[in-house]
PDB file of C-alpha atoms in Angstrom:
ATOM      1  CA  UNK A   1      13.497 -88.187-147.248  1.00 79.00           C
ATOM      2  CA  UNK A   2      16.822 -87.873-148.990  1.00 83.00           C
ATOM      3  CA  UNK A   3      17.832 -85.573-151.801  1.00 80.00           C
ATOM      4  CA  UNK A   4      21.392 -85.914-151.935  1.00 82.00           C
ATOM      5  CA  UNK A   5      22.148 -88.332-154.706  1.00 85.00           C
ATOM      6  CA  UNK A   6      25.190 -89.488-153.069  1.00 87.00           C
ATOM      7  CA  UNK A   7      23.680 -90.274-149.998  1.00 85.00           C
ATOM      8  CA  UNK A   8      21.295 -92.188-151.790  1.00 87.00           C
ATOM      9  CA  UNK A   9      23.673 -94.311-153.849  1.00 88.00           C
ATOM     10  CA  UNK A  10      26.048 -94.604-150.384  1.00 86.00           C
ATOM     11  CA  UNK A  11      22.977 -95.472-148.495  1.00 86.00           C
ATOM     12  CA  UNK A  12      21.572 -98.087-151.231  1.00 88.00           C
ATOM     13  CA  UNK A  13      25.019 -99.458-151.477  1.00 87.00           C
ATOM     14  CA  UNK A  14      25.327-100.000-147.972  1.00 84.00           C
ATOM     15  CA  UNK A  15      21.282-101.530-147.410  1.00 86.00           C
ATOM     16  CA  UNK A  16      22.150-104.318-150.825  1.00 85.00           C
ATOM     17  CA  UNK A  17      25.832-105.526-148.891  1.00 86.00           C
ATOM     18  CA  UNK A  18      23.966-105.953-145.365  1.00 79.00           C
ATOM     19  CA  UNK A  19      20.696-107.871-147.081  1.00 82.00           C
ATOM     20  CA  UNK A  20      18.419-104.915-146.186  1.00 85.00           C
ATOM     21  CA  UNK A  21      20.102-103.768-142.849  1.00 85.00           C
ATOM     22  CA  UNK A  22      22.507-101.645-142.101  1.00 84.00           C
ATOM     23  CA  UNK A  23      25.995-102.857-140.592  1.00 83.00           C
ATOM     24  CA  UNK A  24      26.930 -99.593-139.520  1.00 83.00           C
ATOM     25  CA  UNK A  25      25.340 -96.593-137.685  1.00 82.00           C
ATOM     26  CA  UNK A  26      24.535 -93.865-140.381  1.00 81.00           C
ATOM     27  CA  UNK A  27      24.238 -89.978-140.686  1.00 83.00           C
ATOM     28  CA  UNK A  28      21.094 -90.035-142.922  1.00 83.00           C
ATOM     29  CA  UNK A  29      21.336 -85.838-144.591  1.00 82.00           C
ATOM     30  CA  UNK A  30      17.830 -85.186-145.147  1.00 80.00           C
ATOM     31  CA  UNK A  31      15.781 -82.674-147.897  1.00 73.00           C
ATOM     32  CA  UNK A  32      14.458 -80.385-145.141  1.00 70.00           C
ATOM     33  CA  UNK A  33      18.039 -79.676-144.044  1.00 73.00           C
ATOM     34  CA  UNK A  34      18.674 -81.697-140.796  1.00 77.00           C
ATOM     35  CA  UNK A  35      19.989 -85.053-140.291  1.00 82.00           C
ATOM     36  CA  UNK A  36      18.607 -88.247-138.849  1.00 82.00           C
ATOM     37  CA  UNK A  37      20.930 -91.346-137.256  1.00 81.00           C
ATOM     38  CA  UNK A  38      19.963 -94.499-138.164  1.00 82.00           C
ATOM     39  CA  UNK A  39      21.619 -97.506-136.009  1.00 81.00           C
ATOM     40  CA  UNK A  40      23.059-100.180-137.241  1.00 81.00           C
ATOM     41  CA  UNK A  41      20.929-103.892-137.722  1.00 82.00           C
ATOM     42  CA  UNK A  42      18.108-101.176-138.848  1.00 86.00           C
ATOM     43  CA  UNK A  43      16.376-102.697-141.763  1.00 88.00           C
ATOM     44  CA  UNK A  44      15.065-101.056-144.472  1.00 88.00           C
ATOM     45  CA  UNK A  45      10.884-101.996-145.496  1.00 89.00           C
ATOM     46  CA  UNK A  46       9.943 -99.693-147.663  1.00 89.00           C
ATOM     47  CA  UNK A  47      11.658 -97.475-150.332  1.00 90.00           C
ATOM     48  CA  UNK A  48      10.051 -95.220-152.271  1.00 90.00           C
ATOM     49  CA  UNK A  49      10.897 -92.071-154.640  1.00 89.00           C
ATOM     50  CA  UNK A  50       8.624 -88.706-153.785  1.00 86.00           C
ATOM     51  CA  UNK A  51       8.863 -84.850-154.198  1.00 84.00           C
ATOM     52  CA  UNK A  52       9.599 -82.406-151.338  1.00 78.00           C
ATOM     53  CA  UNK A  53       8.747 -78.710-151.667  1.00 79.00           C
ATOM     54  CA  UNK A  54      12.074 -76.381-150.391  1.00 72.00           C
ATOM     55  CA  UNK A  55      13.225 -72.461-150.575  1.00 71.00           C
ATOM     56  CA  UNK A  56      15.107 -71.983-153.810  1.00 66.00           C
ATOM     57  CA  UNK A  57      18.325 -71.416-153.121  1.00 60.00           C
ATOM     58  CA  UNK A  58      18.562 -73.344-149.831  1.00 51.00           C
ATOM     59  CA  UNK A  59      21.294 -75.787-148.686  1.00 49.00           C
ATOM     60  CA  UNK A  60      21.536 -77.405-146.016  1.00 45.00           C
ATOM     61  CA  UNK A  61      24.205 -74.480-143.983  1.00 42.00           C
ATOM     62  CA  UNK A  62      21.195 -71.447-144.568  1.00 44.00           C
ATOM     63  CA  UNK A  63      17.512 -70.596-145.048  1.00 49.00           C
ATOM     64  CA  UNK A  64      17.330 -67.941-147.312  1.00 51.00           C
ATOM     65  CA  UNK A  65      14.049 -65.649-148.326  1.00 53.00           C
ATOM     66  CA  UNK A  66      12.414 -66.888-151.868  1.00 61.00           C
ATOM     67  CA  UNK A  67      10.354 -69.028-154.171  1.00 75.00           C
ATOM     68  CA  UNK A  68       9.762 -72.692-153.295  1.00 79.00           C
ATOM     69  CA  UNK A  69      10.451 -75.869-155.620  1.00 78.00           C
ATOM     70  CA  UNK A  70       9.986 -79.119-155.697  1.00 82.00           C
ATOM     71  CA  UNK A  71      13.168 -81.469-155.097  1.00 80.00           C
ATOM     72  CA  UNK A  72      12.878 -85.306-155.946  1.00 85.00           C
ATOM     73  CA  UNK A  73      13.976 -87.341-152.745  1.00 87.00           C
ATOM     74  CA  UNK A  74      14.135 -91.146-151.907  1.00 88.00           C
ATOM     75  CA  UNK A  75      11.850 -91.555-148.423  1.00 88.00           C
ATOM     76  CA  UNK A  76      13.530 -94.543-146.897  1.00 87.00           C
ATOM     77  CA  UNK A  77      11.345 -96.061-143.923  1.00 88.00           C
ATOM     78  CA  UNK A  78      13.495 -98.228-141.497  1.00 86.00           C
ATOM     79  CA  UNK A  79      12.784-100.231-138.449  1.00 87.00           C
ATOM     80  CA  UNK A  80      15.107-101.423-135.482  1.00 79.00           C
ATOM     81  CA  UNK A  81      14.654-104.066-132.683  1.00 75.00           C
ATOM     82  CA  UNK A  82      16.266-103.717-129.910  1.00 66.00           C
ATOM     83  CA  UNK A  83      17.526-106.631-128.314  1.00 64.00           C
ATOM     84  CA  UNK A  84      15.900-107.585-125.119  1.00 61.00           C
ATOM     85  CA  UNK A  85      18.822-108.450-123.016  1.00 60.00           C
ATOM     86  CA  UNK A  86      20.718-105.546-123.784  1.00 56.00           C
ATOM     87  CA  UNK A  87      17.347-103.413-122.893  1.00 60.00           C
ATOM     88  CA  UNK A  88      17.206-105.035-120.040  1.00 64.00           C
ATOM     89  CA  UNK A  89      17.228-103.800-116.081  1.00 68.00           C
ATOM     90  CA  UNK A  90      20.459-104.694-114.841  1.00 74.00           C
ATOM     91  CA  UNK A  91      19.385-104.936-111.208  1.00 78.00           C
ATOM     92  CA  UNK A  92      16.139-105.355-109.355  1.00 81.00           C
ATOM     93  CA  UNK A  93      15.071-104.224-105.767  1.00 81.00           C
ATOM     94  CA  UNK A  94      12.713-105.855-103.962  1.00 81.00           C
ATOM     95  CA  UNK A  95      12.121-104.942-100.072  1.00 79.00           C
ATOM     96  CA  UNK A  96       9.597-106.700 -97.965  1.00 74.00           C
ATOM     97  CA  UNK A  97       7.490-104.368 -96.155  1.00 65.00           C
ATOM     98  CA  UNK A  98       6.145-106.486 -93.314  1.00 59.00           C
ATOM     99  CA  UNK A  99       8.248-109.998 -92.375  1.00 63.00           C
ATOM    100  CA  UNK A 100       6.893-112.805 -90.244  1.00 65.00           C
ATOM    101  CA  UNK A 101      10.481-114.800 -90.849  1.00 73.00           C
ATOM    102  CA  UNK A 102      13.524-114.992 -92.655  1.00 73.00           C
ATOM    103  CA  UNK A 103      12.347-116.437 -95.680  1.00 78.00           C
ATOM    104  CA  UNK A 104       9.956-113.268 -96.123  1.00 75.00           C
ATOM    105  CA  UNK A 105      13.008-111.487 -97.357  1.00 75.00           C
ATOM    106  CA  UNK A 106      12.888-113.158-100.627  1.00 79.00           C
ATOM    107  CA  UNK A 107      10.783-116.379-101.196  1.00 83.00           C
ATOM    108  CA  UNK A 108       7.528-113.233-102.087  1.00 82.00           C
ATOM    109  CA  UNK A 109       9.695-112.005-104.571  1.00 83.00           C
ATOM    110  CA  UNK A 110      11.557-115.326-106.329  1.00 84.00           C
ATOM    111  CA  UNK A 111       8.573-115.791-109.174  1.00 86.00           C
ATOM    112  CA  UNK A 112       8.080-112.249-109.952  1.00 84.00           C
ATOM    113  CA  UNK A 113      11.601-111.868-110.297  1.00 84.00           C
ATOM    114  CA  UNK A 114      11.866-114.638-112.725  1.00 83.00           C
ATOM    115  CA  UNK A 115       8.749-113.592-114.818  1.00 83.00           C
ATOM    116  CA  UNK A 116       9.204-110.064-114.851  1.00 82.00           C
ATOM    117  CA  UNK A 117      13.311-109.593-114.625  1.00 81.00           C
ATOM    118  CA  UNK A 118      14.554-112.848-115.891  1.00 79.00           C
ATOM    119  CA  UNK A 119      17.726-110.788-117.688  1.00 76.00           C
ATOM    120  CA  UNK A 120      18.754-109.033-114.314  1.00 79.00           C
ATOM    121  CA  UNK A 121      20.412-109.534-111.144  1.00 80.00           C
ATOM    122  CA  UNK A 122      18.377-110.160-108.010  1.00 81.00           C
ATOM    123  CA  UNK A 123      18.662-108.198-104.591  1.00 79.00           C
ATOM    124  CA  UNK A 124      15.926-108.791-101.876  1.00 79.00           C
ATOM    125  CA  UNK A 125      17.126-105.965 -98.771  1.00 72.00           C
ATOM    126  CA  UNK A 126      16.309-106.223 -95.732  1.00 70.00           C
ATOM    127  CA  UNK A 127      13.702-103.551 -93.970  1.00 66.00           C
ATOM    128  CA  UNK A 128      16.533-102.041 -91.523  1.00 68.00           C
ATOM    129  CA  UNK A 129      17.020 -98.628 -91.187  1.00 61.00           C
ATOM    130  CA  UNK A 130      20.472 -98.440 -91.803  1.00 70.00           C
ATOM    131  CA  UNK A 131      20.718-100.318 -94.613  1.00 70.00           C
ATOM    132  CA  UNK A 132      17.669 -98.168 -95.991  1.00 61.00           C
ATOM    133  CA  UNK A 133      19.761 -95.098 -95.367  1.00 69.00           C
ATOM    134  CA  UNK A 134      22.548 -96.384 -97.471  1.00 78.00           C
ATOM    135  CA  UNK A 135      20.801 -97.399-100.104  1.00 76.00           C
ATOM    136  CA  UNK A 136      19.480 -93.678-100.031  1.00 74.00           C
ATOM    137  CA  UNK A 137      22.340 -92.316-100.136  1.00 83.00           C
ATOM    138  CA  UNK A 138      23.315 -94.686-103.165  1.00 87.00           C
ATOM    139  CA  UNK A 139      20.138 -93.581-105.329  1.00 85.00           C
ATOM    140  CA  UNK A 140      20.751 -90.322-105.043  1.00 88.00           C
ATOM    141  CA  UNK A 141      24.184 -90.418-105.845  1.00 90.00           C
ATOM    142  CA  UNK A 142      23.335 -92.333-108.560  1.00 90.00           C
ATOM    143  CA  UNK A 143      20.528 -90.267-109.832  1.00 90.00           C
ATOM    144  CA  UNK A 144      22.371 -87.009-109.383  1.00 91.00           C
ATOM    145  CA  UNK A 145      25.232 -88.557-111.879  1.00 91.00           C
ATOM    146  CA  UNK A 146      22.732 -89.496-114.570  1.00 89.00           C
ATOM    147  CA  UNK A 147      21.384 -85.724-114.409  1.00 90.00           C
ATOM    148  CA  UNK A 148      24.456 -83.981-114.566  1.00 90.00           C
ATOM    149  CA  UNK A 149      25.668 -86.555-117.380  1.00 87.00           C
ATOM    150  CA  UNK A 150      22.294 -86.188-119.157  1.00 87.00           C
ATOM    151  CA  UNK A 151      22.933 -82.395-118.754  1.00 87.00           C
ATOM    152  CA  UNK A 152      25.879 -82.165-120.116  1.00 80.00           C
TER     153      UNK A 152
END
């Protein structure tokens, strides 16, 4: 819900040039006092005007201690699909636990592969021990670079 007239004429302006999507990611300022991002090729279904109650006095920098009132707003609801390549696992694993011959290392895993990962490269190991030790070592430095970049 948006009070902020200007963001509602910038925002309207913006959803009427793309045809009812956005072109561009947006900072959305909301009634309540926080902001929501809204990605661009999000298309807007539903517009509607409403009422939100907020503090007298209160922008969007402090909350401040008195009466209430009601503030006319434009609720915009918006919907994004993500496109399923981009979403897509960029490489699957697939290790044979118990081999009879060669072709055990990947002919079990060449339709699953293609039904369930057809957007992603394919890797069938082989169950060695040194080779499972590497790759290991290459998860967990993997994994311990997403958590310290998530962290930070």
């Amino acid at each position: 819900e948006v009070s902020d007239r200007a963001a509602v004429k910038h925002l309207d302006s913006k959803l009427e040039s793309g045809d009812g999507a956005l072109h561009d990611d947006a900072v959305v300022p909301c009634a309540i006092g926080s902001d929501v991002a809204v990605l661009r090729g999000s298309r807007c279904y539903r517009r509607e005007t409403s009422q939100v109650t907020v503090e007298a006095g209160r922008d969007r920098r402090s909350v401040g201690l008195g009466s209430w009132r009601q503030v006319p707003t434009v609720r915009f609801s918006f919907e994004h699909e993500v496109d399923q390549t981009q979403g897509a696992v960029h490489m699957a694993l697939f290790v044979t636990g118990w081999l009879l011959k060669e072709a055990d290392y990947s002919e079990p895993w060449r339709e699953a592969a293609l039904r369930f990962f057809p957007n992603s490269g394919h890797l069938a190991l082989k169950w060695e021990k040194e080779q499972l030790t590497r790759l290991n070592t290459l998860l967990q430095h993997m994994l311990t670079k997403e958590v310290a970049y998530q962290a930070s």
